[in-house]
Coordinates of C-alpha atoms and ligand atoms in Angstrom, one line a residue:
Chain F
X52 CA -12.0 -17.0 -5.3
X53 CA -11.1 -20.1 -7.3
X54 CA -8.9 -17.8 -9.3
X55 CA -6.8 -16.8 -6.3
X56 CA -4.2 -19.6 -6.6
X57 CA -3.8 -18.7 -10.2
X58 CA -3.4 -15.0 -9.3
X59 CA -0.9 -16.0 -6.6
X60 CA 1.2 -18.1 -8.9
X61 CA 1.4 -15.2 -11.3
X62 CA 2.4 -12.9 -8.6
X63 CA 5.3 -15.3 -7.5
X64 CA 6.3 -15.6 -11.1
X65 CA 9.1 -13.2 -10.5
X66 CA 9.7 -13.5 -6.8
X67 CA 12.5 -11.0 -6.4
X68 CA 10.4 -8.3 -8.3
X69 CA 7.4 -9.0 -6.3
X70 CA 9.4 -8.7 -3.1
X71 CA 11.1 -5.5 -4.1
X72 CA 7.8 -3.9 -5.1
X73 CA 6.0 -5.0 -2.0
X74 CA 9.0 -3.7 0.0
X75 CA 8.9 -0.4 -1.7
X76 CA 5.1 -0.1 -1.1
X77 CA 5.6 -1.3 2.5
X78 CA 8.2 1.5 3.2
X79 CA 6.1 4.1 1.5
X80 CA 2.9 3.1 3.4
X81 CA 4.9 3.0 6.6
X82 CA 6.1 6.5 5.9
X83 CA 2.6 7.7 5.0
X84 CA 1.3 6.3 8.4
X85 CA 4.1 7.9 10.3
X86 CA 3.5 11.2 8.6
X87 CA -0.2 11.0 9.3
X88 CA 0.6 10.8 13.0
X89 CA 2.4 14.1 12.9
X90 CA -0.5 16.6 12.9
X91 CA -2.2 15.0 15.9
X92 CA 1.2 14.2 17.5
X93 CA 2.4 17.8 17.3
X94 CA -0.8 19.1 18.7
X95 CA -0.7 16.5 21.5
X96 CA 2.9 17.5 22.2
X97 CA 1.8 21.1 22.5
X98 CA -1.0 20.1 24.9
X99 CA 1.5 18.1 26.8
X100 CA 3.6 21.2 27.3
X101 CA 0.9 23.7 28.0
X102 CA -2.2 24.0 30.0
X103 CA -5.3 25.7 28.7
X104 CA -6.5 27.1 32.0
X105 CA -3.2 28.8 33.0
X106 CA -2.6 32.5 32.4
X107 CA 0.8 34.2 32.2
X108 CA 0.7 37.7 33.4
X109 CA 3.8 39.9 32.7
X110 CA 4.7 43.5 32.2
X111 CA 3.2 44.7 28.9
X112 CA 6.7 46.1 28.0
X113 CA 8.1 42.6 28.0
X114 CA 9.2 39.7 30.2
X115 CA 12.3 41.3 31.5
X116 CA 10.5 44.2 33.1
X117 CA 9.5 43.6 36.7
X118 CA 6.1 44.1 38.1
X119 CA 5.4 45.1 41.7
X120 CA 5.0 42.1 43.9
X121 CA 1.7 43.4 45.3
X122 CA 0.1 42.5 41.9
X123 CA 0.0 38.9 43.1
X124 CA -2.7 39.7 45.7
X125 CA -4.7 41.6 43.2
X126 CA -4.5 38.8 40.6
X127 CA -5.6 36.3 43.2
X128 CA -8.8 38.4 44.0
X129 CA -9.9 38.3 40.3
X130 CA -13.1 36.1 39.9
X131 CA -12.3 32.8 38.5
X132 CA -8.7 32.7 39.6
X133 CA -8.3 29.7 41.7
X134 CA -4.7 30.2 42.5
X135 CA -1.7 32.3 41.4
X136 CA 2.1 32.2 41.9
X137 CA 4.9 34.4 41.0
X138 CA 8.1 33.4 39.3
X139 CA 11.0 35.5 40.0
X140 CA 14.2 34.7 38.2
X141 CA 17.0 33.8 40.5
X142 CA 19.5 32.9 37.8
X143 CA 21.2 30.2 39.9
X144 CA 24.5 28.9 38.8
X145 CA 25.9 25.6 40.2
X146 CA 29.2 25.4 38.5
X147 CA 30.8 28.6 37.4
X148 CA 32.1 27.0 34.2
X149 CA 28.5 25.9 33.3
X150 CA 26.9 29.3 33.8
X151 CA 23.1 29.3 34.1
X152 CA 22.5 25.8 33.0
X153 CA 18.9 25.4 34.2
X154 CA 16.1 27.9 35.0
X155 CA 15.7 28.7 38.7
X156 CA 12.7 30.6 40.0
X157 CA 11.5 31.9 43.4
X158 CA 7.8 31.0 44.0
X159 CA 5.2 30.6 46.7
X160 CA 5.2 27.0 47.9
X161 CA 1.5 27.2 49.0
X162 CA 0.2 27.7 45.5
X163 CA 2.8 26.3 43.1
X164 CA 1.2 22.8 43.3
X165 CA -2.2 24.2 42.3
X166 CA -1.0 26.5 39.5
X167 CA 1.2 23.8 38.1
X168 CA -1.0 20.9 38.8
X169 CA 0.1 19.3 35.5
X170 CA 3.6 19.0 36.7
X171 CA 2.4 16.1 38.8
X172 CA 4.7 16.8 41.7
X173 CA 4.0 14.3 44.4
X174 CA 1.9 15.5 47.4
X175 CA 4.6 14.8 49.9
X176 CA 7.1 16.7 47.9
X177 CA 4.9 19.8 47.8
X178 CA 4.4 19.4 51.5
X179 CA 8.0 19.2 52.2
X180 CA 8.6 22.2 50.0
X181 CA 6.1 24.2 52.1
X182 CA 7.7 23.1 55.3
X183 CA 11.4 23.6 54.4
X184 CA 12.4 27.2 54.3
X185 CA 15.5 26.5 52.1
X186 CA 13.8 23.7 50.3
X187 CA 13.8 23.3 46.6
X188 CA 11.7 21.4 44.1
X189 CA 14.1 20.3 41.3
X190 CA 13.2 19.1 37.8
X191 CA 14.1 15.5 37.0
X192 CA 16.3 16.6 34.0
X193 CA 18.5 18.8 36.2
X194 CA 18.6 16.2 39.0
X195 CA 19.9 13.6 36.5
X196 CA 22.3 15.9 34.9
X197 CA 24.1 16.6 38.2
X198 CA 23.4 13.3 39.9
X199 CA 21.5 14.9 42.8
X200 CA 18.9 13.2 44.9
X201 CA 16.3 14.1 47.5
X202 CA 17.9 15.4 50.7
X203 CA 21.0 16.7 49.0
X204 CA 22.3 20.2 49.8
X205 CA 23.1 22.3 46.9
X206 CA 24.6 25.7 46.8
X207 CA 23.6 28.0 44.0
X208 CA 25.0 31.4 43.2
X209 CA 22.4 33.9 41.9
X210 CA 23.2 35.8 38.8
X211 CA 20.3 38.1 39.1
X212 CA 20.0 38.1 42.8
X213 CA 23.7 38.2 43.8
X214 CA 23.6 35.8 46.7
X215 CA 25.1 32.4 47.3
X216 CA 22.5 30.3 49.0
X217 CA 22.3 26.7 50.1
X218 CA 19.2 24.7 49.2
X219 CA 17.9 21.3 50.3
X220 CA 16.4 19.3 47.5
X221 CA 13.0 18.1 49.0
X222 CA 11.0 17.2 45.9
X223 CA 11.2 16.2 42.3
X224 CA 9.4 17.7 39.3
X225 CA 9.1 15.1 36.6
X226 CA 10.2 15.8 33.0
X227 CA 11.4 19.4 33.2
X228 CA 14.7 21.1 34.3
X229 CA 13.2 23.8 36.6
X230 CA 14.8 24.5 40.0
X231 CA 12.0 26.1 42.2
X232 CA 12.9 27.9 45.4
X233 CA 10.8 29.4 48.3
X234 CA 10.3 33.1 47.6
X235 CA 10.3 33.7 51.4
X236 CA 13.8 32.4 51.8
X237 CA 15.2 34.5 49.0
X238 CA 13.4 37.5 50.3
X239 CA 14.8 37.2 53.7
X240 CA 18.3 36.7 52.4
X241 CA 18.0 39.6 50.0
X242 CA 17.2 42.0 52.9
X243 CA 20.9 41.9 53.7
X244 CA 21.4 43.7 50.5
X245 CA 18.3 45.8 50.3
X246 CA 16.0 46.4 53.3
X247 CA 13.0 46.5 51.1
X248 CA 13.5 42.8 50.3
X249 CA 12.2 41.3 47.1
X250 CA 9.6 43.9 46.0
X251 CA 9.1 42.7 42.5
X252 CA 8.4 39.7 40.4
X253 CA 9.0 38.8 36.7
X254 CA 5.8 36.9 36.1
X255 CA 2.6 35.8 37.7
X256 CA 1.0 32.5 36.7
X257 CA -2.7 32.2 37.5
X258 CA -4.8 29.1 37.3
X259 CA -8.4 29.7 36.3
X260 CA -11.1 27.2 37.4
X261 CA -12.9 27.0 34.1
X262 CA -11.4 27.2 30.5
X263 CA -14.5 29.4 29.6
X264 CA -13.5 32.0 32.2
X265 CA -10.0 32.4 30.9
X266 CA -10.8 35.2 28.5
X267 CA -12.8 37.3 31.0
X268 CA -10.2 36.7 33.7
X269 CA -7.4 37.9 31.4
X270 CA -9.3 41.0 30.4
X271 CA -10.0 41.8 34.0
X272 CA -6.5 41.4 35.1
X273 CA -5.2 43.7 32.5
X274 CA -7.9 46.3 33.2
X275 CA -6.9 46.2 36.9
X276 CA -3.4 47.4 36.1
X277 CA -4.4 49.9 33.4
X278 CA -2.9 53.3 34.1
X279 CA -0.8 52.0 37.0
X280 CA 2.9 52.1 37.1
X281 CA 3.5 48.9 35.2
X282 CA 0.7 47.8 32.8
X283 CA 0.3 44.1 32.2
X284 CA -0.3 41.8 29.3
X285 CA -2.0 38.4 30.0
X286 CA -1.9 35.5 27.8
X287 CA -3.0 31.9 27.9
X288 CA -0.1 29.5 27.9
X289 CA -1.2 28.2 24.5
X290 CA -1.3 31.6 23.0
X291 CA 2.0 32.2 24.4
X292 CA 3.1 29.6 21.9
X293 CA 1.1 31.1 19.2
X294 CA 4.1 31.6 17.0
X295 CA 4.8 28.0 17.4
X296 CA 1.3 27.2 16.4
X297 CA 1.5 29.3 13.2
X298 CA 4.6 27.4 12.3
X299 CA 2.8 24.2 13.1
X300 CA 0.0 24.8 10.6
X301 CA 2.6 25.4 7.8
X302 CA 4.3 22.2 8.9
X303 CA 1.1 20.2 8.7
X304 CA 0.4 21.4 5.1
X305 CA 4.0 20.4 4.2
X306 CA 3.5 17.0 5.8
X307 CA 0.2 16.4 3.9
X308 CA 1.8 17.4 0.6
X309 CA 4.7 15.1 1.2
X310 CA 2.3 12.3 2.1
X311 CA 0.4 12.8 -1.2
X312 CA 3.7 12.7 -3.1
X313 CA 4.8 9.6 -1.5
X314 CA 1.4 8.0 -2.3
X315 CA 1.8 9.1 -5.9
X316 CA 5.3 7.7 -6.0
X317 CA 4.2 4.2 -4.9
X318 CA 1.5 4.3 -7.6
X319 CA 4.3 4.7 -10.1
X320 CA 6.4 2.0 -8.6
X321 CA 3.5 -0.4 -8.6
X322 CA 2.4 0.6 -12.1
X323 CA 5.8 -0.1 -13.4
X324 CA 5.8 -3.6 -11.9
X325 CA 2.3 -4.2 -13.3
X326 CA 3.2 -3.1 -16.7
X327 CA 6.4 -5.1 -16.8
X328 CA 4.6 -8.2 -15.7
X329 CA 1.8 -7.8 -18.2
X330 CA 4.2 -7.0 -21.1
X331 CA 6.2 -10.2 -20.6
X332 CA 3.2 -12.4 -20.9
X333 CA 1.1 -11.1 -23.7
X334 CA 1.3 -14.6 -25.3
X335 CA -0.1 -16.2 -22.2
X336 CA -2.9 -13.7 -22.0
X337 CA -3.7 -14.5 -25.6
X338 CA -3.9 -18.2 -24.7
X339 CA -6.2 -17.4 -21.8
X340 CA -8.4 -15.3 -24.1
X341 CA -8.5 -18.2 -26.7
X342 CA -9.5 -20.6 -23.9
X343 CA -12.5 -18.4 -23.2
X344 CA -11.4 -15.9 -20.5
X345 CA -13.4 -12.8 -21.4
X346 CA -12.0 -9.3 -21.0
X347 CA -13.6 -8.6 -17.7
X348 CA -12.2 -11.7 -16.2
X349 CA -8.8 -11.2 -17.5
X350 CA -8.8 -7.6 -16.4
X351 CA -10.1 -8.7 -13.0
X352 CA -7.3 -11.2 -12.5
X353 CA -4.6 -8.7 -13.5
X354 CA -6.0 -6.0 -11.3
X355 CA -6.3 -8.5 -8.5
X356 CA -2.7 -9.4 -8.9
X357 CA -1.5 -5.8 -8.5
X358 CA -4.0 -5.2 -5.7
X359 CA -3.0 -8.3 -3.7
X360 CA 0.7 -7.3 -4.0
X361 CA 0.0 -3.7 -2.9
X362 CA -2.2 -4.9 -0.2
X363 CA 0.5 -7.2 1.2
X364 CA 2.9 -4.3 1.0
X365 CA 0.4 -2.1 2.7
X366 CA -0.2 -4.4 5.6
X367 CA 3.5 -4.9 6.1
X368 CA 4.0 -1.1 6.0
X369 CA 1.3 -0.4 8.5
X370 CA 2.7 -3.1 10.8
X371 CA 6.1 -1.5 10.4
X372 CA 4.8 2.0 11.4
X373 CA 2.9 0.5 14.3
X374 CA 6.0 -1.4 15.4
X375 CA 8.3 1.6 15.1
X376 CA 6.1 3.9 17.1
X377 CA 5.5 1.3 19.8
X378 CA 9.2 0.7 20.1
X379 CA 9.8 4.4 20.3
X380 CA 7.1 4.8 23.0
X381 CA 8.5 2.0 25.0
X382 CA 12.0 3.1 24.7
X383 CA 11.3 6.6 25.8
X384 CA 8.9 5.7 28.6
X385 CA 10.4 6.9 31.8
X386 CA 13.9 6.7 30.2
X387 CA 15.0 9.9 28.7
X388 CA 12.7 12.7 29.4
X389 CA 13.6 15.0 26.5
X390 CA 12.5 12.2 24.2
X391 CA 9.3 11.6 26.1
X392 CA 7.2 13.6 23.7
X393 CA 8.0 11.0 21.0
X394 CA 5.3 9.0 22.6
X395 CA 2.8 11.6 21.3
X396 CA 3.1 10.0 17.9
X397 CA 0.6 7.3 17.9
X398 CA -0.3 5.1 14.9
X399 CA -4.0 4.9 15.6
X400 CA -6.3 2.2 14.3
X401 CA -7.8 4.8 11.9
X402 CA -4.3 5.5 10.4
X403 CA -3.6 1.8 10.0
X404 CA -6.9 1.4 8.2
X405 CA -6.2 4.5 6.0
X406 CA -2.7 3.1 5.3
X407 CA -4.0 -0.3 4.1
X408 CA -6.8 1.3 2.2
X409 CA -4.3 3.6 0.5
X410 CA -2.3 0.5 -0.6
X411 CA -5.5 -1.0 -1.9
X412 CA -6.3 2.0 -4.0
X413 CA -2.6 2.2 -5.2
X414 CA -2.8 -1.4 -6.3
X415 CA -6.0 -1.0 -8.2
X416 CA -4.9 2.3 -9.8
X417 CA -1.5 1.0 -10.8
X418 CA -3.0 -2.1 -12.5
X419 CA -5.6 -0.2 -14.5
X420 CA -3.6 1.1 -17.4
X421 CA -1.4 -2.0 -18.2
X422 CA -4.3 -4.4 -17.7
X423 CA -6.6 -2.4 -19.9
X424 CA -3.9 -2.4 -22.5
X425 CA -3.5 -6.1 -22.3
X426 CA -7.2 -7.0 -22.4
X427 CA -7.9 -4.6 -25.3
X428 CA -5.6 -6.3 -27.8
X429 CA -7.5 -8.7 -30.1
X430 CA -6.6 -12.3 -29.5
X431 CA -6.0 -13.1 -33.2
X432 CA -3.6 -10.2 -33.5
X433 CA -1.6 -11.2 -30.4
X434 CA -1.5 -14.8 -31.5
X435 CA -0.2 -13.6 -34.9
X436 CA 2.6 -11.6 -33.3
X437 CA 3.7 -14.6 -31.4
X438 CA 2.9 -17.6 -33.5
Chain B
X8 CA -20.5 -28.9 -37.6
X9 CA -18.5 -26.1 -39.3
X10 CA -20.0 -24.1 -42.1
X11 CA -18.3 -21.1 -43.7
X12 CA -20.0 -19.4 -46.5
X13 CA -18.2 -16.9 -48.7
X14 CA -15.9 -15.7 -45.9
X15 CA -13.4 -13.0 -46.6
X16 CA -10.9 -11.4 -44.3
X17 CA -9.1 -8.3 -45.3
X18 CA -6.3 -6.5 -43.4
X19 CA -5.4 -2.9 -43.9
X20 CA -1.6 -2.7 -44.1
X21 CA -0.6 1.0 -44.5
X22 CA -2.5 2.0 -47.6
X23 CA -2.9 -1.3 -49.2
X24 CA -5.5 -4.1 -48.5
X25 CA -4.3 -7.5 -47.9
X26 CA -6.9 -10.1 -48.7
X27 CA -6.0 -12.9 -46.3
X28 CA -9.1 -14.9 -47.3
X29 CA -11.1 -14.4 -50.4
X30 CA -14.6 -15.7 -50.5
X31 CA -13.8 -19.0 -48.7
X32 CA -16.6 -21.6 -48.3
X33 CA -15.6 -24.5 -46.1
X34 CA -17.7 -27.3 -44.7
X35 CA -16.5 -29.8 -42.2
X36 CA -18.8 -32.6 -41.0
X37 CA -19.1 -33.5 -37.3
X38 CA -16.5 -36.1 -36.3
X39 CA -14.1 -35.5 -39.0
X40 CA -10.4 -34.8 -38.9
X41 CA -9.6 -32.0 -41.4
X42 CA -6.3 -30.5 -42.4
X43 CA -5.7 -27.0 -43.7
X44 CA -2.7 -27.0 -45.8
X45 CA -0.9 -24.5 -48.0
X46 CA 2.1 -22.3 -48.3
X47 CA 3.1 -19.8 -45.6
X48 CA 0.9 -16.7 -45.7
X49 CA -1.8 -18.5 -47.6
X50 CA -4.4 -17.7 -44.8
X51 CA -4.5 -20.9 -42.9
X52 CA -4.2 -19.4 -39.5
X53 CA -6.7 -16.7 -40.4
X54 CA -9.2 -19.2 -41.4
X55 CA -8.6 -21.4 -38.4
X56 CA -9.0 -18.3 -36.1
X57 CA -12.3 -17.4 -37.8
X58 CA -13.9 -20.8 -37.5
X59 CA -12.8 -21.0 -33.9
X60 CA -14.4 -17.7 -33.0
X61 CA -11.1 -16.0 -32.3
X62 CA -11.4 -13.5 -35.1
X63 CA -14.2 -12.1 -37.2
X64 CA -14.5 -12.1 -41.0
X65 CA -14.8 -8.9 -43.0
X66 CA -17.7 -10.5 -44.8
X67 CA -19.4 -13.9 -45.0
X68 CA -21.2 -16.2 -42.7
X69 CA -19.7 -18.5 -40.1
X70 CA -21.9 -21.1 -38.5
X71 CA -20.2 -23.4 -36.0
X72 CA -21.8 -26.0 -33.7
X73 CA -25.2 -24.6 -34.8
X74 CA -24.3 -21.0 -33.9
X75 CA -24.0 -18.1 -36.3
X76 CA -20.9 -16.5 -34.8
X77 CA -21.6 -13.2 -36.7
X78 CA -24.4 -12.5 -34.2
X79 CA -22.3 -12.9 -31.1
X80 CA -20.8 -10.2 -28.9
X81 CA -17.1 -10.5 -27.8
X82 CA -18.1 -11.9 -24.5
X83 CA -20.5 -14.3 -26.1
X84 CA -17.7 -15.4 -28.4
X85 CA -15.5 -16.0 -25.4
X86 CA -18.2 -18.1 -23.9
X87 CA -18.6 -20.0 -27.2
X88 CA -14.9 -20.7 -27.3
X89 CA -14.8 -21.9 -23.7
X90 CA -17.7 -24.4 -24.3
X91 CA -17.3 -25.5 -27.9
X92 CA -13.7 -25.2 -28.9
X93 CA -10.4 -26.6 -27.6
X94 CA -7.1 -25.0 -28.8
X95 CA -3.6 -26.3 -29.4
X96 CA -1.0 -23.9 -30.8
X97 CA 2.4 -24.3 -32.0
X98 CA 4.4 -22.7 -29.1
X99 CA 3.8 -21.0 -25.8
X100 CA 0.8 -23.2 -25.2
X101 CA 1.3 -23.5 -21.5
X102 CA 1.3 -21.1 -18.6
X103 CA 4.8 -21.5 -17.2
X104 CA 3.8 -20.8 -13.6
X105 CA 1.2 -23.6 -13.4
X106 CA 2.1 -27.3 -13.4
X107 CA 0.6 -29.6 -16.0
X108 CA -2.5 -30.2 -13.9
X109 CA -3.0 -26.5 -13.3
X110 CA -2.7 -25.8 -17.0
X111 CA -5.2 -28.5 -17.9
X112 CA -7.6 -27.2 -15.2
X113 CA -7.6 -23.7 -16.5
X114 CA -10.7 -24.0 -18.9
X115 CA -12.6 -25.6 -16.0
X116 CA -12.2 -22.4 -13.9
X117 CA -14.7 -20.9 -16.3
X118 CA -17.3 -23.6 -15.4
X119 CA -19.2 -24.1 -12.2
X120 CA -17.4 -27.4 -11.3
X121 CA -16.2 -27.9 -7.8
X122 CA -12.5 -28.1 -7.0
X123 CA -12.6 -31.8 -6.6
X124 CA -14.5 -32.2 -10.0
X125 CA -12.0 -29.9 -11.7
X126 CA -9.1 -31.9 -10.4
X127 CA -10.6 -35.2 -11.4
X128 CA -11.6 -34.1 -14.8
X129 CA -8.1 -32.7 -15.3
X130 CA -6.5 -35.9 -14.3
X131 CA -8.8 -37.8 -16.6
X132 CA -7.7 -35.6 -19.5
X133 CA -4.1 -36.1 -18.6
X134 CA -4.6 -39.8 -18.6
X135 CA -6.1 -39.7 -22.1
X136 CA -2.8 -38.2 -23.4
X137 CA -0.8 -40.5 -21.3
X138 CA 0.7 -38.0 -18.9
X139 CA -1.2 -38.9 -15.7
X140 CA 2.1 -39.4 -13.8
X141 CA 3.4 -36.0 -14.9
X142 CA 0.6 -34.0 -13.4
X143 CA 2.7 -32.0 -11.1
X144 CA 5.5 -31.2 -13.4
X145 CA 6.0 -27.6 -14.5
X146 CA 6.1 -27.0 -18.4
X147 CA 9.8 -26.4 -18.3
X148 CA 10.3 -29.9 -16.8
X149 CA 8.5 -31.4 -19.8
X150 CA 9.8 -32.2 -23.3
X151 CA 8.3 -30.4 -26.3
X152 CA 6.1 -33.4 -27.2
X153 CA 4.9 -33.7 -23.6
X154 CA 4.0 -30.1 -23.6
X155 CA 2.0 -30.4 -26.7
X156 CA 0.2 -33.4 -25.1
X157 CA -0.6 -31.3 -22.1
X158 CA -2.0 -28.7 -24.4
X159 CA -4.2 -31.4 -26.0
X160 CA -5.4 -32.5 -22.6
X161 CA -6.3 -28.9 -21.8
X162 CA -8.1 -28.6 -25.2
X163 CA -10.3 -31.6 -24.4
X164 CA -10.8 -31.1 -20.7
X165 CA -14.1 -29.3 -20.9
X166 CA -15.3 -31.7 -23.6
X167 CA -15.7 -29.4 -26.5
X168 CA -17.1 -30.7 -29.8
X169 CA -14.3 -29.1 -31.8
X170 CA -10.5 -29.1 -31.5
X171 CA -8.5 -26.6 -33.5
X172 CA -4.7 -27.0 -33.7
X173 CA -2.4 -24.5 -35.5
X174 CA 0.8 -26.4 -36.6
X175 CA 0.8 -28.5 -33.4
X176 CA 3.7 -30.5 -34.8
X177 CA 5.6 -27.6 -36.2
X178 CA 8.2 -27.5 -33.4
X179 CA 8.6 -31.2 -32.8
X180 CA 10.9 -33.9 -34.1
X181 CA 9.5 -36.7 -36.3
X182 CA 8.8 -39.2 -33.4
X183 CA 7.0 -36.7 -31.3
X184 CA 5.1 -35.3 -34.3
X185 CA 3.7 -38.7 -35.1
X186 CA 2.7 -39.2 -31.5
X187 CA 0.7 -36.0 -31.6
X188 CA -0.9 -36.8 -34.9
X189 CA -2.0 -40.2 -33.6
X190 CA -3.4 -38.6 -30.5
X191 CA -5.5 -36.1 -32.5
X192 CA -6.6 -39.0 -34.6
X193 CA -7.7 -40.8 -31.6
X194 CA -9.7 -37.9 -30.3
X195 CA -11.7 -38.1 -33.5
X196 CA -11.9 -41.9 -33.4
X197 CA -12.6 -42.5 -29.8
X198 CA -14.4 -39.4 -28.6
X199 CA -16.1 -38.2 -31.8
X200 CA -14.4 -34.9 -31.8
X201 CA -14.3 -32.7 -34.9
X202 CA -10.6 -31.8 -35.4
X203 CA -9.3 -29.0 -37.7
X204 CA -5.5 -28.8 -37.9
X205 CA -3.3 -26.4 -39.8
X206 CA -0.2 -28.1 -40.8
X207 CA 2.8 -28.0 -43.1
X208 CA 3.6 -31.6 -42.3
X209 CA 3.2 -33.9 -45.2
X210 CA 3.0 -36.8 -42.7
X211 CA -0.2 -35.1 -41.4
X212 CA -2.0 -36.2 -44.5
X213 CA -1.9 -39.8 -43.5
X214 CA -3.8 -39.1 -40.3
X215 CA -6.6 -36.9 -41.5
X216 CA -9.9 -37.6 -43.2
X217 CA -9.8 -34.5 -45.5
X218 CA -7.4 -31.9 -46.7
X219 CA -8.3 -28.3 -47.6
X220 CA -5.7 -26.6 -49.6
X221 CA -5.4 -22.8 -49.4
X222 CA -3.4 -20.6 -51.7
X223 CA -3.2 -16.9 -51.4
X224 CA -6.4 -16.8 -49.5
X225 CA -8.3 -18.9 -51.9
X226 CA -9.6 -22.4 -51.0
X227 CA -8.8 -24.9 -53.7
X228 CA -11.1 -28.0 -53.9
X229 CA -11.1 -30.2 -51.0
X230 CA -10.0 -33.8 -51.4
X231 CA -10.1 -36.7 -49.1
X232 CA -6.9 -38.0 -47.7
X233 CA -5.8 -41.3 -49.3
X234 CA -5.3 -43.0 -45.9
X235 CA -8.6 -41.8 -44.7
X236 CA -10.3 -43.3 -47.6
X237 CA -8.6 -46.6 -47.0
X238 CA -9.5 -46.4 -43.3
X239 CA -13.2 -45.6 -43.6
Ligands
ADP716 N1 -3.1 -8.6 -38.4 C1 -2.7 -8.6 -39.7 N2 -2.3 -7.5 -40.3 C2 -1.9 -7.5 -41.6 N3 -1.8 -8.6 -42.3 C3 -2.1 -9.8 -41.8 C4 -2.5 -9.9 -40.4 N4 -2.8 -11.1 -40.1 C5 -2.5 -11.9 -41.2 N5 -2.1 -11.0 -42.2 C6 -1.7 -11.4 -43.6 O1 -2.7 -12.3 -44.1 C7 -2.0 -13.4 -44.8 C8 -2.4 -14.7 -44.2 O2 -1.8 -14.9 -43.0 P1 -2.0 -16.2 -42.2 O3 -3.4 -16.6 -42.0 O4 -1.2 -16.1 -40.9 O5 -1.2 -17.3 -43.1 P2 -0.6 -18.7 -42.8 O6 -1.1 -19.1 -41.4 O7 -1.2 -19.6 -43.9 O8 0.8 -18.6 -42.8 C9 -0.6 -13.0 -44.8 O9 -0.3 -12.4 -46.0 C10 -0.4 -12.2 -43.6 O10 0.7 -11.3 -43.8
MG717 MG1 0.0 -19.6 -39.6

């Protein structure tokens, strides 16, 4: 400890160099910390978008093939299924020049709140949606885009179901663009075109009461419709994103490789600084040896020097990463919904500790070779070269 | 105090051997001020390094302050230097990032003294060399003569028995050289130090007790300095 002031003075011998090196280490550690948030962050983001107890049931042939509407009742009767809703694509267009600029689906207002619990639609809104025949629950993103608010009347022209209908906005769905309509209302209107009414649906969403019962429920649903006119394929919402997952794993590997390279890179930066600062004071080191500093002590003070520098850089970098993510989180909170998932990237305490620890290791590693070189030289020989 | 018996030091330079010291036997009594003189390349520095425990001979015995240096490990030699020998070199004596006091305190970092004791002892040493009021000056704010005095303060701060100086006046003008020589003389006179100095400086002869002449690695007969004889 009594050597600390001495170490500190040596460190500040070339302030600009120390500053630049610490800065490079800080940026690299910040980068490493940010990269380290990605694997968890991406996963969290996915969780954010999906629910693990929701099943999507659609025609085995593909999403664009309709299923008979009667399937809904059968899906609801499968054990473990708590609630189910259909989604039937309405294809609503608000402005002709925009085309279909948001997804619009007809659904059952009684169950949509249960099946999509995670949407967190306010209770009063769900209640209003149930009560209002031409009511619509509209995603916040679409509301903002068109400047609509609760109570507004909006006319949409269906592209799939060729009707121009007026809807009253009765509720808001946070964070998504969906425009949800009462199936009943569409069905009635559609009877003017086809006396059968809406006899099909594109998709059924079922909420299962327990994640463990998801697999059996999916098997049972698909079994129900085997050999019927339209066979079904059920998937969990997450497996629905399976492709995305596969991509994610590759991405995580890339991220880890980049992290390792960045770490290696700062070892070189720091080692360069350490070797420069050792080389330019061989004579001083010889004096210290003459005075009686032994190799271990000299090595220790040199290593301590590069370690202190790297540690300062590391702490700065970790703080930078923490600051950046906090700012990102605050800025996106409630503000712009498409950016909201940015809040998933959290620099945890563990990541901070790892970052600072990495800096520590970098500092020690980078100091080893130059310090060893300096302490190995014989005193008499160094003195000869200089004096 | 210093006893070298049949000390040789050879260097391998490419294929040929350089005999920097050839069976040198040197004896310096406690409390004497000895000068090593001789032409450049005659082995003065080599001899000084060996008797101070900075270098090891190829053969021969080195006994300093009662210790046979041949039997010491590198770490023990470092310890020996820190407790028994103070060093003054020609240039680059001081650590530029430390002020005068910090430089003088350096050897004390190797002891168990408290911070306050270290500071006090460093200031005492600076007072001895007459630089007490310059304690917080950086080396580059001091003249060459002052820098050498700080180096001397550092050499005596841990109260070693022996002071070795390799051409301490080599880089100084006449007035400063004289000052340094008298200071070294004082150390011997007032503190009973044994001082060994390598010098080219003919003036040096007036301040020392004995002169040892080296030529091509061979020690010629020692003779006492004229002034020393008159003085003692
Ligand atoms: N490390 C070394 N390698 C090779 N030769 C050396 C080495 N050190 C000293 N010498 C040689 O030993 C001789 C004595 O050197 P030195 O003791 O420095 O002389 P002085 O100090 O009297 O000028 C010189 O010829 C020098 O070249
Ligand atoms: Mg010499």
